[in-house]
mmCIF file of C-alpha atoms in Angstrom:
data_model
loop_
_atom_site.group_PDB
_atom_site.id
_atom_site.type_symbol
_atom_site.label_atom_id
_atom_site.label_comp_id
_atom_site.label_asym_id
_atom_site.label_seq_id
_atom_site.Cartn_x
_atom_site.Cartn_y
_atom_site.Cartn_z
ATOM 1 C CA SER A 1 33.116 102.995 -37.867
ATOM 2 C CA SER A 2 32.317 100.059 -35.633
ATOM 3 C CA GLY A 3 29.158 98.072 -35.262
ATOM 4 C CA ILE A 4 29.156 99.049 -31.601
ATOM 5 C CA ASN A 5 29.253 102.732 -32.414
ATOM 6 C CA ALA A 6 26.490 102.304 -34.954
ATOM 7 C CA GLU A 7 24.378 100.121 -32.703
ATOM 8 C CA TYR A 8 24.836 102.121 -29.527
ATOM 9 C CA GLY A 9 25.338 105.465 -31.151
ATOM 10 C CA GLY A 10 21.778 106.722 -30.866
ATOM 11 C CA ALA A 11 20.421 109.585 -28.839
ATOM 12 C CA VAL A 12 20.346 107.444 -25.684
ATOM 13 C CA PRO A 13 23.861 107.424 -24.173
ATOM 14 C CA THR A 14 25.474 104.044 -23.508
ATOM 15 C CA LEU A 15 27.963 103.191 -20.781
ATOM 16 C CA ILE A 16 30.259 100.431 -22.010
ATOM 17 C CA ASP A 17 31.790 98.449 -19.147
ATOM 18 C CA PHE A 18 34.973 96.708 -20.304
ATOM 19 C CA HIS A 19 35.669 93.960 -17.762
ATOM 20 C CA ALA A 20 36.877 90.385 -17.242
ATOM 21 C CA ASN A 21 35.856 87.570 -14.904
ATOM 22 C CA TRP A 22 39.331 87.463 -13.331
ATOM 23 C CA CYS A 23 39.372 91.214 -12.584
ATOM 24 C CA GLY A 24 38.739 91.923 -8.880
ATOM 25 C CA PRO A 25 38.074 95.680 -9.251
ATOM 26 C CA CYS A 26 35.603 94.922 -12.052
ATOM 27 C CA LYS A 27 33.509 92.908 -9.598
ATOM 28 C CA ILE A 28 33.324 96.014 -7.387
ATOM 29 C CA LEU A 29 32.465 98.432 -10.186
ATOM 30 C CA THR A 30 29.896 96.456 -12.191
ATOM 31 C CA PRO A 31 27.134 96.327 -9.520
ATOM 32 C CA THR A 32 27.473 100.095 -9.033
ATOM 33 C CA LEU A 33 27.088 100.692 -12.771
ATOM 34 C CA LYS A 34 24.065 98.387 -12.925
ATOM 35 C CA ASP A 35 22.411 100.195 -9.985
ATOM 36 C CA LEU A 36 22.920 103.614 -11.537
ATOM 37 C CA VAL A 37 21.748 102.573 -14.991
ATOM 38 C CA GLU A 38 18.653 100.974 -13.437
ATOM 39 C CA LYS A 39 18.009 104.249 -11.594
ATOM 40 C CA HIS A 40 18.211 106.118 -14.917
ATOM 41 C CA GLU A 41 16.162 103.544 -16.816
ATOM 42 C CA LYS A 42 15.412 104.543 -20.439
ATOM 43 C CA GLU A 43 17.828 107.512 -20.143
ATOM 44 C CA ILE A 44 21.037 105.507 -20.450
ATOM 45 C CA ASN A 45 22.034 102.007 -21.571
ATOM 46 C CA LEU A 46 24.673 99.672 -20.175
ATOM 47 C CA LEU A 47 26.705 97.379 -22.398
ATOM 48 C CA MET A 48 28.957 94.793 -20.753
ATOM 49 C CA VAL A 49 32.026 93.821 -22.792
ATOM 50 C CA ASP A 50 34.228 90.963 -21.548
ATOM 51 C CA VAL A 51 37.688 91.806 -22.889
ATOM 52 C CA ASP A 52 38.630 88.118 -23.055
ATOM 53 C CA ASP A 53 35.679 87.383 -25.348
ATOM 54 C CA PHE A 54 35.688 90.635 -27.290
ATOM 55 C CA GLY A 55 39.307 91.769 -27.454
ATOM 56 C CA ASP A 56 38.703 93.334 -30.863
ATOM 57 C CA ILE A 57 36.075 95.681 -29.435
ATOM 58 C CA ALA A 58 38.318 96.550 -26.479
ATOM 59 C CA GLN A 59 41.114 97.338 -28.941
ATOM 60 C CA GLU A 60 38.822 99.477 -31.049
ATOM 61 C CA PHE A 61 38.011 101.573 -27.973
ATOM 62 C CA ASP A 62 41.695 101.811 -26.930
ATOM 63 C CA VAL A 63 41.144 99.891 -23.696
ATOM 64 C CA ASN A 64 44.548 99.251 -22.106
ATOM 65 C CA ALA A 65 43.468 98.524 -18.529
ATOM 66 C CA ILE A 66 40.292 97.323 -16.849
ATOM 67 C CA PRO A 67 37.852 98.093 -15.468
ATOM 68 C CA CYS A 68 37.379 100.702 -18.152
ATOM 69 C CA VAL A 69 34.139 102.521 -18.812
ATOM 70 C CA LYS A 70 33.443 104.461 -21.983
ATOM 71 C CA LEU A 71 30.429 106.695 -22.411
ATOM 72 C CA VAL A 72 29.157 106.668 -26.001
ATOM 73 C CA ARG A 73 26.594 109.108 -27.334
ATOM 74 C CA GLU A 74 25.540 109.492 -30.955
ATOM 75 C CA GLY A 75 28.434 107.304 -32.067
ATOM 76 C CA ASN A 76 31.168 109.191 -30.211
ATOM 77 C CA VAL A 77 33.014 108.467 -26.984
ATOM 78 C CA VAL A 78 32.112 111.503 -24.866
ATOM 79 C CA GLY A 79 33.533 110.431 -21.518
ATOM 80 C CA GLY A 80 34.669 107.598 -19.338
ATOM 81 C CA PHE A 81 37.230 106.432 -16.837
ATOM 82 C CA VAL A 82 39.616 103.643 -15.894
ATOM 83 C CA GLY A 83 39.544 101.955 -12.483
ATOM 84 C CA VAL A 84 36.942 101.979 -9.752
ATOM 85 C CA LYS A 85 35.104 105.250 -9.170
ATOM 86 C CA THR A 86 32.653 106.274 -6.478
ATOM 87 C CA LYS A 87 28.944 106.135 -7.142
ATOM 88 C CA GLU A 88 28.934 109.943 -6.978
ATOM 89 C CA ASP A 89 31.621 110.268 -9.660
ATOM 90 C CA ILE A 90 29.735 107.919 -11.973
ATOM 91 C CA GLU A 91 26.470 109.742 -11.230
ATOM 92 C CA THR A 92 28.178 112.995 -12.327
ATOM 93 C CA LEU A 93 29.349 111.378 -15.576
ATOM 94 C CA ILE A 94 25.808 110.126 -16.283
ATOM 95 C CA ALA A 95 24.292 113.512 -15.448
ATOM 96 C CA GLN A 96 26.666 115.246 -17.883
ATOM 97 C CA SER A 97 25.685 112.804 -20.611
ATOM 98 C CA LEU A 98 21.988 113.581 -20.114
ATOM 99 C CA ASP A 99 22.398 117.340 -20.566
#
């Protein structure tokens, strides 16, 4: 079991945003994620993981393409997506995690 899963595996769900500085779509997605997490302050966390700096973590989470978002709750990946999604789609994912 990973340190990430242990550290971000509590009752508060965590969105993990796997990204890189050179990734154009990541630059579109990240502000949307930050807005939504801010809106749901204290209900959900956001963890930014640069795949160039933390390739081992990306590998551990089976990230093959970016942007990639994984939703972790109580140590388990319970959802996520690859690519850029609409604010509404991400809002739905967050809502499901808060049930």
